[in-house]
């Protein structure tokens, strides 16, 4: 039996909250950082005891912006993880960052702490667009941070980009992709803007101050990214993700391949042995719980087999290689065709899905309407 597991560590602090962000994050709460990290290290120690028999093959430190933490707190956090979990020798350890929160000293420390993958949120390479979406950095800040990261020895860097932004043109998007591909990071993520309720963008859309991007332009930008990045030898391996050979995100593959992971920190989600839950989203409650797991967990759900079948397929079909029917049947010890044979046949006829021997995967047409395809696998 596979005894590997992934860890997600959430740092909810940032310098300023972007207009589209609906994550569990807080700006200008520096005075709470020390108490938060203390509570987080206690939670890590508790989980380390529970999963002492597991090998960690991926750690992802996300946020928020983890690199707003002072150096001593980052060091304390990493040392706690290493002292309480057993890591695979080739474990991927990622930390998210934003331009303007990195400097040479910070990058050297991250490298010394065995963090081997850096994710930098650029989003766009036009300063007017960055300002319009609430980013507090410039393209020049990003450029400096990227080169400092290379100097510090980071040879596995992801850059996050966004398209379908308000007033973003196809030319803006083309220039952004050209700019990033010239820098040659190992991994590029391209996300279409989703305007969520409760965010400034959500409010401004209701008030008519901003308009959602036209769907035709959204798809045009997505198709251009696929074609252009492929020409630059980036493999399109997941709906929103592109990588150089052997540089796929190990941590995200855990999610898409329906493998277990533990989330620690404010609002962090976990999935283990068919059980799904998340930590409280209340910052004060999280700090006061002092890492006591039962006090933190909310919305605990034991997934029935039917939901597990569907989720396995939803997540697996996000990968361009799709899913193996044989692996599904080994995992669940049930017949795939009895459950989903008719749905697969229908989707193949609609040219949204294709089957090659043992595998099924989304077609190019299916990628554009993936959520519609996924509903066909609900039981």
Short mmCIF file of C-alpha atoms in Angstrom, two decimals:
data_model
loop_
_atom_site.label_atom_id
_atom_site.label_comp_id
_atom_site.label_asym_id
_atom_site.label_seq_id
_atom_site.Cartn_x
_atom_site.Cartn_y
_atom_site.Cartn_z
CA UNK A 1 0.00 0.00 0.00
CA UNK A 2 1.21 3.51 -0.86
CA UNK A 3 2.12 5.26 2.39
CA UNK A 4 2.91 8.64 0.85
CA UNK A 5 1.05 11.82 1.69
CA UNK A 6 1.14 15.50 0.74
CA UNK A 7 1.14 18.47 3.11
CA UNK A 8 -0.45 21.86 2.51
CA UNK A 9 0.52 24.66 4.90
CA UNK A 10 -1.56 27.86 4.82
CA UNK A 11 -0.15 31.28 5.68
CA UNK A 12 -3.10 33.72 5.63
CA UNK A 13 -1.18 36.99 5.66
CA UNK A 14 -0.45 39.36 2.79
CA UNK A 15 0.60 42.96 2.25
CA UNK A 16 -2.61 43.87 0.46
CA UNK A 17 -5.61 41.84 -0.67
CA UNK A 18 -6.15 41.73 -4.43
CA UNK A 19 -9.54 42.79 -5.76
CA UNK A 20 -10.39 39.28 -7.03
CA UNK A 21 -9.18 37.29 -4.00
CA UNK A 22 -11.65 35.21 -1.98
CA UNK A 23 -9.04 33.09 -0.16
CA UNK A 24 -8.66 32.95 3.62
CA UNK A 25 -6.19 35.81 3.83
CA UNK A 26 -5.69 39.01 5.80
CA UNK A 27 -3.80 42.20 5.01
CA UNK A 28 -2.05 44.32 7.65
CA UNK A 29 -2.24 41.76 10.47
CA UNK A 30 1.49 41.60 11.17
CA UNK A 31 1.00 41.67 14.93
CA UNK A 32 -0.74 38.28 14.74
CA UNK A 33 1.95 36.48 12.74
CA UNK A 34 3.94 35.17 15.71
CA UNK A 35 0.87 33.83 17.53
CA UNK A 36 -0.38 32.26 14.30
CA UNK A 37 2.89 30.47 13.57
CA UNK A 38 2.99 29.22 17.17
CA UNK A 39 -0.50 27.72 16.76
CA UNK A 40 0.46 26.32 13.36
CA UNK A 41 3.60 24.61 14.67
CA UNK A 42 1.51 22.95 17.38
CA UNK A 43 -0.93 21.67 14.76
CA UNK A 44 1.99 20.35 12.71
CA UNK A 45 3.32 18.47 15.75
CA UNK A 46 -0.08 16.89 16.40
CA UNK A 47 -0.44 15.70 12.81
CA UNK A 48 3.15 14.48 12.80
CA UNK A 49 2.27 12.02 15.57
CA UNK A 50 -0.90 10.83 13.83
CA UNK A 51 0.84 10.25 10.49
CA UNK A 52 4.21 9.10 11.77
CA UNK A 53 4.02 6.07 9.46
CA UNK A 54 3.63 8.21 6.31
CA UNK A 55 6.27 9.52 3.95
CA UNK A 56 5.77 13.09 2.76
CA UNK A 57 6.54 13.52 -0.94
CA UNK A 58 5.22 17.05 -1.37
CA UNK A 59 4.87 20.17 0.75
CA UNK A 60 3.11 23.28 -0.51
CA UNK A 61 3.21 26.47 1.54
CA UNK A 62 0.48 28.74 0.21
CA UNK A 63 -1.51 31.77 1.18
CA UNK A 64 -1.96 34.64 1.37
CA UNK A 65 1.65 35.40 0.74
CA UNK A 66 3.90 33.16 2.88
CA UNK A 67 6.96 35.29 2.14
CA UNK A 68 5.54 38.22 4.13
CA UNK A 69 6.49 36.27 7.26
CA UNK A 70 9.68 37.40 9.02
CA UNK A 71 12.70 35.20 8.32
CA UNK A 72 12.79 33.77 11.85
CA UNK A 73 9.17 32.59 11.63
CA UNK A 74 9.73 30.93 8.25
CA UNK A 75 12.76 29.16 9.71
CA UNK A 76 10.77 28.02 12.77
CA UNK A 77 7.96 26.75 10.56
CA UNK A 78 10.23 24.72 8.27
CA UNK A 79 12.23 23.24 11.13
CA UNK A 80 8.99 22.11 12.79
CA UNK A 81 7.87 20.36 9.62
CA UNK A 82 11.22 18.60 9.16
CA UNK A 83 11.34 17.50 12.81
CA UNK A 84 7.83 16.04 12.84
CA UNK A 85 7.38 14.43 9.43
CA UNK A 86 9.44 11.91 7.47
CA UNK A 87 10.20 13.23 3.98
CA UNK A 88 10.98 11.34 0.79
CA UNK A 89 14.52 12.07 -0.39
CA UNK A 90 13.16 13.80 -3.52
CA UNK A 91 10.22 15.58 -1.88
CA UNK A 92 9.02 18.70 -3.67
CA UNK A 93 8.84 21.69 -1.31
CA UNK A 94 7.09 24.74 -2.76
CA UNK A 95 6.54 28.18 -1.30
CA UNK A 96 4.27 30.80 -2.86
CA UNK A 97 5.47 34.38 -3.11
CA UNK A 98 4.60 37.70 -4.64
CA UNK A 99 6.99 40.22 -6.16
CA UNK A 100 8.00 42.80 -3.60
CA UNK A 101 8.11 40.28 -0.73
CA UNK A 102 11.35 38.66 -1.87
CA UNK A 103 14.91 39.87 -1.51
CA UNK A 104 18.34 38.26 -1.76
CA UNK A 105 18.49 37.46 1.95
CA UNK A 106 15.03 35.87 1.94
CA UNK A 107 15.79 33.77 -1.15
CA UNK A 108 19.08 32.51 0.26
CA UNK A 109 17.32 31.49 3.49
CA UNK A 110 14.56 29.66 1.61
CA UNK A 111 17.19 27.72 -0.33
CA UNK A 112 19.10 26.85 2.86
CA UNK A 113 15.84 25.57 4.35
CA UNK A 114 15.62 23.03 1.50
CA UNK A 115 12.71 24.75 -0.23
CA UNK A 116 13.32 23.62 -3.80
CA UNK A 117 10.42 25.11 -5.75
CA UNK A 118 9.39 28.76 -5.86
CA UNK A 119 6.02 29.96 -7.12
CA UNK A 120 5.80 33.66 -8.02
CA UNK A 121 2.49 35.41 -8.70
CA UNK A 122 3.01 37.82 -11.59
CA UNK A 123 -0.49 37.64 -13.21
CA UNK A 124 0.25 40.16 -16.01
CA UNK A 125 3.22 42.07 -17.37
CA UNK A 126 1.43 45.40 -17.85
CA UNK A 127 1.68 47.70 -14.84
CA UNK A 128 -1.68 49.31 -15.59
CA UNK A 129 -3.38 45.90 -15.44
CA UNK A 130 -1.57 44.98 -12.22
CA UNK A 131 -2.81 48.18 -10.61
CA UNK A 132 -6.34 47.58 -11.91
CA UNK A 133 -6.58 44.17 -10.21
CA UNK A 134 -5.15 45.38 -6.90
CA UNK A 135 -1.60 44.08 -7.18
CA UNK A 136 0.93 46.22 -5.31
CA UNK A 137 4.01 45.22 -7.31
CA UNK A 138 5.31 46.16 -10.74
CA UNK A 139 6.68 44.08 -13.59
CA UNK A 140 10.11 45.47 -12.70
CA UNK A 141 9.73 44.09 -9.14
CA UNK A 142 8.95 40.66 -10.58
CA UNK A 143 11.86 40.76 -12.99
CA UNK A 144 14.31 41.58 -10.20
CA UNK A 145 12.89 38.87 -7.93
CA UNK A 146 13.04 36.26 -10.70
CA UNK A 147 16.71 36.88 -11.40
CA UNK A 148 17.57 36.99 -7.70
CA UNK A 149 15.83 33.60 -7.33
CA UNK A 150 17.98 32.16 -10.10
CA UNK A 151 21.09 33.60 -8.44
CA UNK A 152 20.06 31.97 -5.16
CA UNK A 153 19.99 28.59 -6.91
CA UNK A 154 16.29 28.03 -7.59
CA UNK A 155 16.08 25.82 -10.67
CA UNK A 156 12.37 25.02 -10.33
CA UNK A 157 10.23 28.15 -10.59
CA UNK A 158 6.52 28.48 -11.35
CA UNK A 159 4.96 31.73 -12.53
CA UNK A 160 1.22 32.35 -12.08
CA UNK A 161 -0.55 34.28 -14.84
CA UNK A 162 -4.16 35.41 -15.24
CA UNK A 163 -6.20 36.13 -18.34
CA UNK A 164 -9.69 37.49 -19.03
CA UNK A 165 -8.90 40.46 -16.78
CA UNK A 166 -11.03 43.62 -17.08
CA UNK A 167 -9.82 45.67 -20.07
CA UNK A 168 -7.10 43.13 -20.92
CA UNK A 169 -6.63 42.76 -24.67
CA UNK A 170 -5.47 39.71 -26.60
CA UNK A 171 -2.32 41.70 -27.39
CA UNK A 172 -1.68 42.24 -23.66
CA UNK A 173 -1.96 38.49 -23.12
CA UNK A 174 0.33 37.67 -26.03
CA UNK A 175 2.98 40.08 -24.73
CA UNK A 176 2.73 38.56 -21.23
CA UNK A 177 3.22 35.02 -22.54
CA UNK A 178 6.16 36.08 -24.70
CA UNK A 179 7.77 37.92 -21.80
CA UNK A 180 7.44 34.94 -19.44
CA UNK A 181 8.51 32.29 -21.93
CA UNK A 182 11.65 34.32 -22.66
CA UNK A 183 12.54 34.07 -18.95
CA UNK A 184 12.07 30.29 -19.24
CA UNK A 185 10.61 29.30 -15.86
CA UNK A 186 10.13 25.55 -15.42
CA UNK A 187 6.36 25.86 -14.92
CA UNK A 188 3.62 28.30 -15.93
CA UNK A 189 0.05 28.38 -14.59
CA UNK A 190 -2.60 30.24 -16.61
CA UNK A 191 -5.88 30.95 -14.83
CA UNK A 192 -8.99 32.62 -16.19
CA UNK A 193 -10.27 35.32 -13.83
CA UNK A 194 -13.28 34.19 -11.82
CA UNK A 195 -15.23 37.04 -10.23
CA UNK A 196 -16.47 35.83 -6.84
CA UNK A 197 -19.19 37.28 -4.62
CA UNK A 198 -17.89 39.15 -1.60
CA UNK A 199 -14.77 40.42 -3.37
CA UNK A 200 -14.28 44.02 -4.54
CA UNK A 201 -14.58 42.78 -8.13
CA UNK A 202 -17.85 41.04 -7.26
CA UNK A 203 -19.22 44.25 -5.77
CA UNK A 204 -18.03 46.40 -8.67
CA UNK A 205 -19.55 44.05 -11.21
CA UNK A 206 -22.93 44.36 -9.47
CA UNK A 207 -22.56 48.14 -9.55
CA UNK A 208 -21.66 48.10 -13.23
CA UNK A 209 -18.19 49.53 -12.61
CA UNK A 210 -16.44 46.59 -14.29
CA UNK A 211 -17.56 44.12 -16.92
CA UNK A 212 -16.83 40.43 -17.04
CA UNK A 213 -14.63 39.42 -19.97
CA UNK A 214 -16.49 38.24 -23.05
CA UNK A 215 -16.47 34.42 -23.15
CA UNK A 216 -15.29 34.37 -26.74
CA UNK A 217 -12.24 36.50 -25.83
CA UNK A 218 -11.63 34.33 -22.75
CA UNK A 219 -11.48 31.19 -24.91
CA UNK A 220 -9.37 32.96 -27.54
CA UNK A 221 -6.79 33.82 -24.85
CA UNK A 222 -6.82 30.25 -23.53
CA UNK A 223 -6.35 28.72 -26.98
CA UNK A 224 -3.54 31.13 -27.75
CA UNK A 225 -1.74 30.16 -24.52
CA UNK A 226 -2.00 26.46 -25.39
CA UNK A 227 -0.64 26.96 -28.90
CA UNK A 228 2.07 29.47 -28.00
CA UNK A 229 3.44 27.68 -24.94
CA UNK A 230 3.51 24.40 -26.84
CA UNK A 231 5.67 26.12 -29.47
CA UNK A 232 8.04 27.08 -26.64
CA UNK A 233 8.30 23.43 -25.53
CA UNK A 234 6.00 23.70 -22.53
CA UNK A 235 3.85 20.61 -22.11
CA UNK A 236 0.17 21.31 -21.49
CA UNK A 237 -0.43 18.62 -18.87
CA UNK A 238 -3.43 19.96 -16.93
CA UNK A 239 -6.27 22.31 -17.86
CA UNK A 240 -4.50 25.39 -16.46
CA UNK A 241 -0.89 24.23 -16.21
CA UNK A 242 2.14 23.98 -18.48
CA UNK A 243 5.59 22.64 -17.69
CA UNK A 244 8.97 21.83 -19.10
CA UNK A 245 9.87 18.11 -19.17
CA UNK A 246 9.76 16.50 -15.71
CA UNK A 247 8.73 19.79 -14.06
CA UNK A 248 5.04 19.10 -13.42
CA UNK A 249 3.79 20.21 -10.01
CA UNK A 250 4.07 17.12 -7.80
CA UNK A 251 1.80 18.68 -5.21
CA UNK A 252 -1.03 19.48 -7.58
CA UNK A 253 -0.75 15.99 -9.06
CA UNK A 254 -1.67 14.72 -5.59
CA UNK A 255 -5.02 16.54 -5.87
CA UNK A 256 -5.69 15.51 -9.46
CA UNK A 257 -4.76 11.88 -8.88
CA UNK A 258 -7.02 11.63 -5.82
CA UNK A 259 -4.22 10.97 -3.36
CA UNK A 260 -4.30 11.85 0.36
CA UNK A 261 -3.19 15.20 1.71
CA UNK A 262 -3.25 17.02 5.03
CA UNK A 263 -3.98 20.74 5.20
CA UNK A 264 -2.66 22.69 8.17
CA UNK A 265 -3.33 26.32 8.96
CA UNK A 266 -6.32 28.61 8.65
CA UNK A 267 -9.05 27.21 6.38
CA UNK A 268 -6.77 24.46 5.06
CA UNK A 269 -8.51 21.45 3.48
CA UNK A 270 -7.64 17.79 4.02
CA UNK A 271 -8.57 14.52 2.31
CA UNK A 272 -7.60 11.21 3.92
CA UNK A 273 -9.20 7.74 3.70
CA UNK A 274 -12.36 9.04 2.04
CA UNK A 275 -12.82 11.73 4.70
CA UNK A 276 -12.79 15.40 3.77
CA UNK A 277 -12.76 18.41 6.09
CA UNK A 278 -11.27 21.85 6.52
CA UNK A 279 -9.97 23.96 9.38
CA UNK A 280 -11.85 26.95 10.73
CA UNK A 281 -11.76 30.13 8.64
CA UNK A 282 -11.83 32.29 11.80
CA UNK A 283 -8.34 33.61 12.51
CA UNK A 284 -8.92 34.29 16.21
CA UNK A 285 -10.45 30.85 16.72
CA UNK A 286 -7.53 29.23 14.92
CA UNK A 287 -4.95 30.97 17.10
CA UNK A 288 -6.83 30.23 20.33
CA UNK A 289 -7.18 26.52 19.47
CA UNK A 290 -3.38 26.22 19.78
CA UNK A 291 -3.20 23.42 17.25
CA UNK A 292 -5.84 21.21 18.88
CA UNK A 293 -7.09 19.34 15.82
CA UNK A 294 -10.63 18.57 17.01
CA UNK A 295 -11.21 22.24 17.79
CA UNK A 296 -10.10 23.24 14.30
CA UNK A 297 -11.89 20.78 12.02
CA UNK A 298 -15.16 21.82 10.38
CA UNK A 299 -17.54 20.34 7.79
CA UNK A 300 -16.23 16.82 8.28
CA UNK A 301 -17.64 14.63 5.52
CA UNK A 302 -17.29 10.88 5.00
CA UNK A 303 -17.71 10.60 1.26
CA UNK A 304 -20.03 7.83 0.05
CA UNK A 305 -18.58 5.58 -2.67
CA UNK A 306 -20.67 7.27 -5.39
CA UNK A 307 -19.16 10.67 -4.58
CA UNK A 308 -15.66 9.22 -4.48
CA UNK A 309 -16.16 7.68 -7.92
CA UNK A 310 -17.29 11.02 -9.36
CA UNK A 311 -14.56 13.08 -7.71
CA UNK A 312 -11.88 10.68 -8.90
CA UNK A 313 -13.06 11.26 -12.47
CA UNK A 314 -13.58 15.05 -12.16
CA UNK A 315 -10.06 15.52 -10.87
CA UNK A 316 -8.39 12.97 -13.12
CA UNK A 317 -9.94 14.41 -16.26
CA UNK A 318 -8.29 17.75 -15.50
CA UNK A 319 -5.09 16.06 -16.60
CA UNK A 320 -4.56 16.01 -20.36
CA UNK A 321 -3.66 12.31 -20.16
CA UNK A 322 -7.01 11.65 -18.46
CA UNK A 323 -7.67 8.59 -16.35
CA UNK A 324 -6.95 4.89 -16.64
CA UNK A 325 -10.08 2.75 -16.43
CA UNK A 326 -8.02 -0.14 -15.06
CA UNK A 327 -6.55 2.04 -12.31
CA UNK A 328 -10.06 3.23 -11.40
CA UNK A 329 -11.24 -0.37 -11.08
CA UNK A 330 -8.22 -1.39 -8.99
CA UNK A 331 -8.65 1.64 -6.72
CA UNK A 332 -12.39 1.16 -6.11
CA UNK A 333 -12.77 -2.58 -6.84
CA UNK A 334 -15.81 -1.95 -9.02
CA UNK A 335 -16.71 -1.93 -12.73
CA UNK A 336 -16.17 1.39 -14.50
CA UNK A 337 -18.36 0.48 -17.47
CA UNK A 338 -21.33 -0.47 -15.29
CA UNK A 339 -21.16 2.91 -13.59
CA UNK A 340 -20.17 5.22 -16.43
CA UNK A 341 -20.21 3.29 -19.72
CA UNK A 342 -23.25 5.13 -21.10
CA UNK A 343 -21.90 8.55 -20.07
CA UNK A 344 -18.57 7.87 -21.77
CA UNK A 345 -20.30 6.69 -24.95
CA UNK A 346 -22.45 9.85 -25.04
CA UNK A 347 -19.48 12.18 -24.47
CA UNK A 348 -17.41 10.44 -27.15
CA UNK A 349 -20.27 10.91 -29.64
CA UNK A 350 -20.35 14.61 -28.71
CA UNK A 351 -16.57 14.75 -29.28
CA UNK A 352 -16.00 15.99 -25.74
CA UNK A 353 -14.17 12.85 -24.66
CA UNK A 354 -11.91 10.38 -26.41
CA UNK A 355 -10.86 6.85 -25.52
CA UNK A 356 -7.48 5.36 -26.30
CA UNK A 357 -7.13 1.75 -25.16
CA UNK A 358 -7.45 1.88 -21.37
CA UNK A 359 -7.60 5.67 -21.00
CA UNK A 360 -10.23 8.37 -21.42
CA UNK A 361 -9.42 12.06 -21.68
CA UNK A 362 -10.99 15.37 -22.62
CA UNK A 363 -10.76 16.49 -26.23
CA UNK A 364 -9.78 20.06 -27.10
CA UNK A 365 -13.49 20.82 -27.36
CA UNK A 366 -14.08 19.12 -24.01
CA UNK A 367 -11.44 21.27 -22.30
CA UNK A 368 -13.53 24.35 -23.08
CA UNK A 369 -16.64 22.92 -21.41
CA UNK A 370 -14.97 20.72 -18.81
CA UNK A 371 -17.48 21.52 -16.05
CA UNK A 372 -20.33 20.39 -18.31
CA UNK A 373 -18.46 17.15 -19.02
CA UNK A 374 -17.87 16.54 -15.32
CA UNK A 375 -21.61 16.72 -14.51
CA UNK A 376 -22.14 13.66 -16.71
CA UNK A 377 -20.23 11.63 -14.13
CA UNK A 378 -22.41 12.55 -11.16
CA UNK A 379 -24.21 9.54 -9.69
#
